[in-house]
């Protein structure tokens, strides 16, 4: 009842402002103005309806498995773990930081100056107070939320595998590595904090960090992929085509109606979505970003689908080379989880979205029956980056050594939940190491990275 009273009050106040803007005359609002008054209301999107559709800007708290009870199987003990983990919640890129400070600041001013806006009083108040203080020098830096994500992830993993992951650091038991970026370095340190405590992380030994790491960021070393996929305009053809589909046109028109700013472009709509995502991910205790107020369910889902198309074709199943070259990481995994390996028992790699998505595709996970295209917005799809590639996304392979009657088994975890791989039994969590290897032997035996990634320019390009 109180909520309804508030909306009535907001409507009355906004009606007053619109009439004031129309001038102090005896004339009444035009038909268009009257219609706008009826439409003027607060966004009805709930927090979960926003947070579950933020693509790769989704905060990990949305997909995390908070059940941290030990994962036990009779007659088997976990003895080795290999895990690849995306960095936690970060700042935007320099491009998006500057876009927020220039384009969104200008849009904010235009909305506040427009008496016909359809944002409610509460949203206008929040927008008036909005500012963007992130420095371009801190682009892509890990945020406090990202620190918490990795600390909490480590704590839960340790509770699930208390004997495999002791709280005392030992370089013979643990191996940590990160790429040459602030966000993966701090993610690694935060994860170590969750395992050993803040006062012990100074003991942790890290190998030299590489920007183009052959395991953690293999695609940076693949010239052929850089040219044929990443810089190929056709890679983004489906996403560009979706901009002309009715669902995306409706999404942009909805933002225009909410703001009553008619020249908002598709590019600006994507920027609004990006900043909505980052600002919402940054703080679990505050309301979602005010920029999310410009969306309804269809709008945010359309913007999410646009990004899913980009990631599907650039980092997933769009081109065979993209997921084939992830064999470098899978080969490393088999080396480290082998029961006779001399490597440390617990291996944790801290890396990026591009690595996780390519590895997931290499394993055949979240693969739709048909390639994802710009026409598939209404189709149920397995490839949803909001679910499979949130900040701090993680994939882990845990080796269990069993009693004499059973061979070594592998448990695969994605987002801290057991997941069943293609080629492995679909009615149980375990896959025998033998079956697991057989399923991916062909990929590993054909993992000539140099041959896969050698770029051969066409005759007319020489």
Tab-separated table of N, CA, C and O in Angstrom, residues 326-409:
chain	number	residue	atom	x	y	z
A	326	UNK	N	42.597	-24.331	-27.866
A	326	UNK	CA	42.563	-24.484	-26.411
A	326	UNK	C	43.159	-25.812	-25.973
A	326	UNK	O	43.286	-26.088	-24.773
A	327	UNK	N	43.543	-26.647	-26.921
A	327	UNK	CA	44.203	-27.913	-26.598
A	327	UNK	C	45.455	-27.677	-25.765
A	327	UNK	O	45.855	-28.544	-24.974
A	328	UNK	N	46.053	-26.497	-25.907
A	328	UNK	CA	47.267	-26.187	-25.135
A	328	UNK	C	46.966	-26.210	-23.631
A	328	UNK	O	47.759	-26.722	-22.833
A	329	UNK	N	45.815	-25.666	-23.255
A	329	UNK	CA	45.432	-25.652	-21.843
A	329	UNK	C	45.016	-27.047	-21.376
A	329	UNK	O	45.371	-27.483	-20.270
A	330	UNK	N	44.261	-27.766	-22.218
A	330	UNK	CA	43.797	-29.103	-21.847
A	330	UNK	C	44.983	-30.071	-21.706
A	330	UNK	O	45.015	-30.914	-20.803
A	331	UNK	N	45.952	-29.930	-22.579
A	331	UNK	CA	47.160	-30.763	-22.490
A	331	UNK	C	47.868	-30.531	-21.162
A	331	UNK	O	48.323	-31.479	-20.499
A	332	UNK	N	47.944	-29.269	-20.752
A	332	UNK	CA	48.562	-28.923	-19.478
A	332	UNK	C	47.787	-29.533	-18.310
A	332	UNK	O	48.366	-30.042	-17.352
A	333	UNK	N	46.463	-29.507	-18.413
A	333	UNK	CA	45.617	-30.069	-17.364
A	333	UNK	C	45.904	-31.554	-17.165
A	333	UNK	O	46.080	-32.030	-16.037
A	334	UNK	N	45.959	-32.316	-18.264
A	334	UNK	CA	46.212	-33.752	-18.150
A	334	UNK	C	47.583	-34.032	-17.529
A	334	UNK	O	47.758	-34.989	-16.776
A	335	UNK	N	48.541	-33.191	-17.840
A	335	UNK	CA	49.883	-33.357	-17.269
A	335	UNK	C	49.858	-33.184	-15.755
A	335	UNK	O	50.524	-33.915	-15.013
A	336	UNK	N	49.060	-32.217	-15.281
A	336	UNK	CA	49.070	-31.884	-13.856
A	336	UNK	C	48.181	-32.793	-13.018
A	336	UNK	O	48.426	-32.952	-11.818
A	337	UNK	N	47.119	-33.371	-13.588
A	337	UNK	CA	46.251	-34.219	-12.766
A	337	UNK	C	46.608	-35.704	-12.870
A	337	UNK	O	45.963	-36.544	-12.251
A	338	UNK	N	47.617	-36.027	-13.628
A	338	UNK	CA	48.040	-37.421	-13.741
A	338	UNK	C	48.445	-37.950	-12.350
A	338	UNK	O	49.174	-37.274	-11.616
A	339	UNK	N	47.979	-39.132	-11.977
A	339	UNK	CA	48.293	-39.667	-10.638
A	339	UNK	C	49.789	-39.786	-10.367
A	339	UNK	O	50.219	-39.733	-9.213
A	340	UNK	N	50.597	-39.947	-11.423
A	340	UNK	CA	52.038	-40.109	-11.257
A	340	UNK	C	52.813	-38.816	-11.512
A	340	UNK	O	54.037	-38.827	-11.581
A	341	UNK	N	52.091	-37.735	-11.645
A	341	UNK	CA	52.739	-36.455	-11.927
A	341	UNK	C	53.620	-36.007	-10.765
A	341	UNK	O	53.285	-36.231	-9.591
A	342	UNK	N	54.726	-35.376	-11.103
A	342	UNK	CA	55.617	-34.808	-10.090
A	342	UNK	C	55.287	-33.331	-9.828
A	342	UNK	O	55.964	-32.667	-9.046
A	343	UNK	N	54.246	-32.855	-10.497
A	343	UNK	CA	53.833	-31.462	-10.337
A	343	UNK	C	53.132	-31.272	-8.989
A	343	UNK	O	52.682	-32.244	-8.375
A	344	UNK	N	52.998	-30.029	-8.533
A	344	UNK	CA	52.244	-29.783	-7.291
A	344	UNK	C	50.814	-30.312	-7.394
A	344	UNK	O	50.237	-30.396	-8.478
A	345	UNK	N	50.238	-30.670	-6.260
A	345	UNK	CA	48.902	-31.275	-6.235
A	345	UNK	C	47.794	-30.300	-6.626
A	345	UNK	O	46.778	-30.709	-7.192
A	346	UNK	N	47.962	-29.035	-6.292
A	346	UNK	CA	46.907	-28.044	-6.516
A	346	UNK	C	47.417	-26.931	-7.421
A	346	UNK	O	48.328	-26.181	-7.044
A	347	UNK	N	46.860	-26.848	-8.606
A	347	UNK	CA	47.286	-25.864	-9.603
A	347	UNK	C	46.135	-24.903	-9.875
A	347	UNK	O	45.031	-25.333	-10.211
A	348	UNK	N	46.409	-23.603	-9.748
A	348	UNK	CA	45.382	-22.584	-9.978
A	348	UNK	C	45.930	-21.521	-10.925
A	348	UNK	O	46.938	-20.874	-10.629
A	349	UNK	N	45.256	-21.378	-12.062
A	349	UNK	CA	45.634	-20.385	-13.062
A	349	UNK	C	44.601	-19.250	-13.049
A	349	UNK	O	43.388	-19.508	-13.053
A	350	UNK	N	45.090	-18.018	-13.095
A	350	UNK	CA	44.210	-16.844	-13.051
A	350	UNK	C	44.323	-16.111	-14.381
A	350	UNK	O	45.392	-15.620	-14.748
A	351	UNK	N	43.217	-16.060	-15.069
A	351	UNK	CA	43.265	-15.645	-16.457
A	351	UNK	C	42.043	-14.823	-16.857
A	351	UNK	O	41.511	-14.074	-16.024
A	352	UNK	N	41.551	-14.993	-18.086
A	352	UNK	CA	40.580	-14.052	-18.656
A	352	UNK	C	39.401	-14.765	-19.314
A	352	UNK	O	39.433	-15.977	-19.560
A	353	UNK	N	38.404	-13.968	-19.620
A	353	UNK	CA	37.183	-14.458	-20.256
A	353	UNK	C	37.488	-15.251	-21.521
A	353	UNK	O	36.932	-16.336	-21.741
A	354	UNK	N	38.370	-14.721	-22.362
A	354	UNK	CA	38.681	-15.371	-23.628
A	354	UNK	C	39.209	-16.781	-23.443
A	354	UNK	O	38.915	-17.671	-24.245
A	355	UNK	N	39.964	-17.010	-22.389
A	355	UNK	CA	40.496	-18.343	-22.120
A	355	UNK	C	39.389	-19.292	-21.677
A	355	UNK	O	39.268	-20.413	-22.192
A	356	UNK	N	38.584	-18.851	-20.707
A	356	UNK	CA	37.526	-19.732	-20.182
A	356	UNK	C	36.555	-20.147	-21.276
A	356	UNK	O	36.189	-21.331	-21.385
A	357	UNK	N	36.125	-19.216	-22.103
A	357	UNK	CA	35.137	-19.549	-23.134
A	357	UNK	C	35.704	-20.520	-24.158
A	357	UNK	O	35.012	-21.453	-24.589
A	358	UNK	N	36.934	-20.332	-24.536
A	358	UNK	CA	37.547	-21.233	-25.519
A	358	UNK	C	37.742	-22.632	-24.948
A	358	UNK	O	37.561	-23.631	-25.650
A	359	UNK	N	38.103	-22.706	-23.682
A	359	UNK	CA	38.275	-24.014	-23.044
A	359	UNK	C	36.927	-24.722	-22.908
A	359	UNK	O	36.817	-25.926	-23.171
A	360	UNK	N	35.898	-23.996	-22.516
A	360	UNK	CA	34.561	-24.592	-22.412
A	360	UNK	C	34.114	-25.145	-23.763
A	360	UNK	O	33.545	-26.246	-23.847
A	361	UNK	N	34.383	-24.378	-24.822
A	361	UNK	CA	34.001	-24.835	-26.162
A	361	UNK	C	34.838	-26.036	-26.591
A	361	UNK	O	34.340	-26.952	-27.246
A	362	UNK	N	36.103	-26.025	-26.236
A	362	UNK	CA	36.967	-27.168	-26.568
A	362	UNK	C	36.427	-28.459	-25.948
A	362	UNK	O	36.502	-29.533	-26.547
A	363	UNK	N	35.866	-28.331	-24.758
A	363	UNK	CA	35.324	-29.492	-24.048
A	363	UNK	C	33.937	-29.886	-24.548
A	363	UNK	O	33.390	-30.911	-24.129
A	364	UNK	N	33.354	-29.074	-25.427
A	364	UNK	CA	32.026	-29.378	-25.956
A	364	UNK	C	30.890	-28.976	-25.041
A	364	UNK	O	29.759	-29.437	-25.207
A	365	UNK	N	31.160	-28.107	-24.077
A	365	UNK	CA	30.136	-27.679	-23.132
A	365	UNK	C	29.324	-26.507	-23.671
A	365	UNK	O	29.838	-25.668	-24.406
A	366	UNK	N	28.052	-26.472	-23.293
A	366	UNK	CA	27.139	-25.378	-23.646
A	366	UNK	C	27.056	-25.166	-25.156
A	366	UNK	O	27.014	-24.038	-25.644
A	367	UNK	N	27.043	-26.276	-25.851
A	367	UNK	CA	26.978	-26.219	-27.307
A	367	UNK	C	25.538	-26.406	-27.759
A	367	UNK	O	24.889	-27.402	-27.438
A	368	UNK	N	25.029	-25.458	-28.511
A	368	UNK	CA	23.682	-25.562	-29.066
A	368	UNK	C	23.686	-26.504	-30.268
A	368	UNK	O	24.718	-26.694	-30.925
A	369	UNK	N	22.539	-27.065	-30.554
A	369	UNK	CA	22.437	-28.008	-31.668
A	369	UNK	C	22.760	-27.365	-33.003
A	369	UNK	O	23.294	-28.000	-33.908
A	370	UNK	N	22.416	-26.106	-33.134
A	370	UNK	CA	22.693	-25.349	-34.351
A	370	UNK	C	23.514	-24.119	-33.996
A	370	UNK	O	23.393	-23.592	-32.883
A	371	UNK	N	24.360	-23.635	-34.917
A	371	UNK	CA	25.118	-22.407	-34.642
A	371	UNK	C	24.186	-21.260	-34.269
A	371	UNK	O	23.081	-21.136	-34.810
A	372	UNK	N	24.629	-20.434	-33.349
A	372	UNK	CA	23.823	-19.309	-32.880
A	372	UNK	C	23.884	-18.178	-33.906
A	372	UNK	O	24.967	-17.720	-34.275
A	373	UNK	N	22.717	-17.718	-34.363
A	373	UNK	CA	22.668	-16.647	-35.363
A	373	UNK	C	21.783	-15.509	-34.881
A	373	UNK	O	21.090	-15.617	-33.860
A	374	UNK	N	21.787	-14.445	-35.657
A	374	UNK	CA	21.019	-13.246	-35.305
A	374	UNK	C	19.516	-13.494	-35.285
A	374	UNK	O	18.752	-12.688	-34.746
A	375	UNK	N	19.065	-14.599	-35.845
A	375	UNK	CA	17.632	-14.915	-35.877
A	375	UNK	C	17.165	-15.712	-34.650
A	375	UNK	O	15.987	-16.061	-34.547
A	376	UNK	N	18.077	-16.002	-33.733
A	376	UNK	CA	17.775	-16.964	-32.667
A	376	UNK	C	17.460	-16.343	-31.314
A	376	UNK	O	17.566	-17.018	-30.273
A	377	UNK	N	17.047	-15.103	-31.293
A	377	UNK	CA	16.789	-14.437	-30.009
A	377	UNK	C	15.754	-15.193	-29.172
A	377	UNK	O	15.905	-15.345	-27.961
A	378	UNK	N	14.716	-15.678	-29.801
A	378	UNK	CA	13.623	-16.320	-29.060
A	378	UNK	C	13.883	-17.805	-28.798
A	378	UNK	O	13.097	-18.460	-28.122
A	379	UNK	N	14.983	-18.311	-29.314
A	379	UNK	CA	15.300	-19.720	-29.129
A	379	UNK	C	15.975	-19.948	-27.785
A	379	UNK	O	16.804	-19.144	-27.348
A	380	UNK	N	15.600	-21.030	-27.102
A	380	UNK	CA	16.318	-21.414	-25.890
A	380	UNK	C	17.756	-21.765	-26.277
A	380	UNK	O	17.974	-22.497	-27.238
A	381	UNK	N	18.710	-21.248	-25.550
A	381	UNK	CA	20.096	-21.490	-25.937
A	381	UNK	C	20.938	-21.902	-24.741
A	381	UNK	O	20.719	-21.445	-23.610
A	382	UNK	N	21.896	-22.756	-25.000
A	382	UNK	CA	22.829	-23.190	-23.966
A	382	UNK	C	23.922	-22.143	-23.755
A	382	UNK	O	24.443	-21.986	-22.653
A	383	UNK	N	24.280	-21.443	-24.853
A	383	UNK	CA	25.363	-20.456	-24.802
A	383	UNK	C	24.832	-19.138	-24.232
A	383	UNK	O	24.312	-18.308	-24.956
A	384	UNK	N	24.943	-18.983	-22.928
A	384	UNK	CA	24.543	-17.739	-22.264
A	384	UNK	C	25.706	-17.276	-21.403
A	384	UNK	O	25.996	-17.856	-20.356
A	385	UNK	N	26.382	-16.233	-21.856
A	385	UNK	CA	27.581	-15.778	-21.145
A	385	UNK	C	27.266	-15.311	-19.732
A	385	UNK	O	28.132	-15.362	-18.858
A	386	UNK	N	26.041	-14.841	-19.486
A	386	UNK	CA	25.673	-14.421	-18.133
A	386	UNK	C	25.779	-15.579	-17.149
A	386	UNK	O	26.014	-15.370	-15.955
A	387	UNK	N	25.614	-16.790	-17.629
A	387	UNK	CA	25.654	-17.982	-16.782
A	387	UNK	C	27.027	-18.639	-16.822
A	387	UNK	O	27.564	-19.058	-15.787
A	388	UNK	N	27.620	-18.710	-18.006
A	388	UNK	CA	28.843	-19.514	-18.163
A	388	UNK	C	30.135	-18.702	-18.059
A	388	UNK	O	31.212	-19.272	-17.943
A	389	UNK	N	30.042	-17.355	-18.068
A	389	UNK	CA	31.273	-16.548	-18.084
A	389	UNK	C	31.139	-15.271	-17.276
A	389	UNK	O	31.550	-14.204	-17.703
A	390	UNK	N	30.554	-15.381	-16.096
A	390	UNK	CA	30.494	-14.241	-15.181
A	390	UNK	C	31.904	-13.887	-14.711
A	390	UNK	O	32.864	-14.625	-14.945
A	391	UNK	N	32.054	-12.759	-14.051
A	391	UNK	CA	33.319	-12.458	-13.389
A	391	UNK	C	33.652	-13.611	-12.430
A	391	UNK	O	32.772	-14.191	-11.796
A	392	UNK	N	34.944	-13.946	-12.331
A	392	UNK	CA	35.437	-15.014	-11.442
A	392	UNK	C	34.934	-16.396	-11.840
A	392	UNK	O	34.990	-17.333	-11.039
A	393	UNK	N	34.469	-16.539	-13.073
A	393	UNK	CA	34.103	-17.865	-13.584
A	393	UNK	C	35.268	-18.831	-13.391
A	393	UNK	O	36.430	-18.460	-13.562
A	394	UNK	N	34.956	-20.059	-13.036
A	394	UNK	CA	36.016	-21.028	-12.758
A	394	UNK	C	35.653	-22.408	-13.268
A	394	UNK	O	34.491	-22.801	-13.291
A	395	UNK	N	36.675	-23.119	-13.690
A	395	UNK	CA	36.560	-24.496	-14.159
A	395	UNK	C	37.630	-25.300	-13.441
A	395	UNK	O	38.794	-24.882	-13.397
A	396	UNK	N	37.241	-26.421	-12.872
A	396	UNK	CA	38.207	-27.223	-12.111
A	396	UNK	C	38.057	-28.700	-12.446
A	396	UNK	O	36.943	-29.191	-12.678
A	397	UNK	N	39.198	-29.396	-12.472
A	397	UNK	CA	39.234	-30.843	-12.643
A	397	UNK	C	39.888	-31.430	-11.402
A	397	UNK	O	41.027	-31.070	-11.071
A	398	UNK	N	39.167	-32.301	-10.727
A	398	UNK	CA	39.650	-32.883	-9.472
A	398	UNK	C	39.859	-34.382	-9.682
A	398	UNK	O	38.933	-35.101	-10.071
A	399	UNK	N	41.083	-34.845	-9.434
A	399	UNK	CA	41.385	-36.272	-9.545
A	399	UNK	C	41.090	-36.956	-8.210
A	399	UNK	O	41.549	-36.509	-7.159
A	400	UNK	N	40.309	-38.018	-8.277
A	400	UNK	CA	40.038	-38.852	-7.107
A	400	UNK	C	40.716	-40.201	-7.322
A	400	UNK	O	40.528	-40.843	-8.362
A	401	UNK	N	41.511	-40.599	-6.343
A	401	UNK	CA	42.110	-41.936	-6.387
A	401	UNK	C	41.305	-42.833	-5.463
A	401	UNK	O	41.028	-42.469	-4.311
A	402	UNK	N	40.913	-43.980	-5.989
A	402	UNK	CA	39.946	-44.835	-5.312
A	402	UNK	C	40.587	-46.131	-4.817
A	402	UNK	O	41.782	-46.377	-5.016
A	403	UNK	N	39.781	-46.961	-4.172
A	403	UNK	CA	40.286	-48.243	-3.680
A	403	UNK	C	40.746	-49.112	-4.846
A	403	UNK	O	40.560	-48.772	-6.014
A	404	UNK	N	41.332	-50.253	-4.537
A	404	UNK	CA	41.999	-51.068	-5.557
A	404	UNK	C	41.078	-51.559	-6.659
A	404	UNK	O	41.515	-51.873	-7.760
A	405	UNK	N	39.797	-51.644	-6.365
A	405	UNK	CA	38.862	-52.150	-7.361
A	405	UNK	C	38.478	-51.105	-8.401
A	405	UNK	O	37.858	-51.430	-9.417
A	406	UNK	N	38.834	-49.835	-8.158
A	406	UNK	CA	38.398	-48.767	-9.061
A	406	UNK	C	39.587	-47.971	-9.569
A	406	UNK	O	40.563	-47.729	-8.848
A	407	UNK	N	39.484	-47.557	-10.807
A	407	UNK	CA	40.541	-46.748	-11.414
A	407	UNK	C	40.376	-45.283	-10.991
A	407	UNK	O	39.333	-44.896	-10.450
A	408	UNK	N	41.377	-44.443	-11.215
A	408	UNK	CA	41.255	-43.032	-10.877
A	408	UNK	C	40.082	-42.384	-11.611
A	408	UNK	O	39.817	-42.678	-12.777
A	409	UNK	N	39.402	-41.477	-10.919
A	409	UNK	CA	38.224	-40.824	-11.457
A	409	UNK	C	38.444	-39.304	-11.477
A	409	UNK	O	39.250	-38.768	-10.706
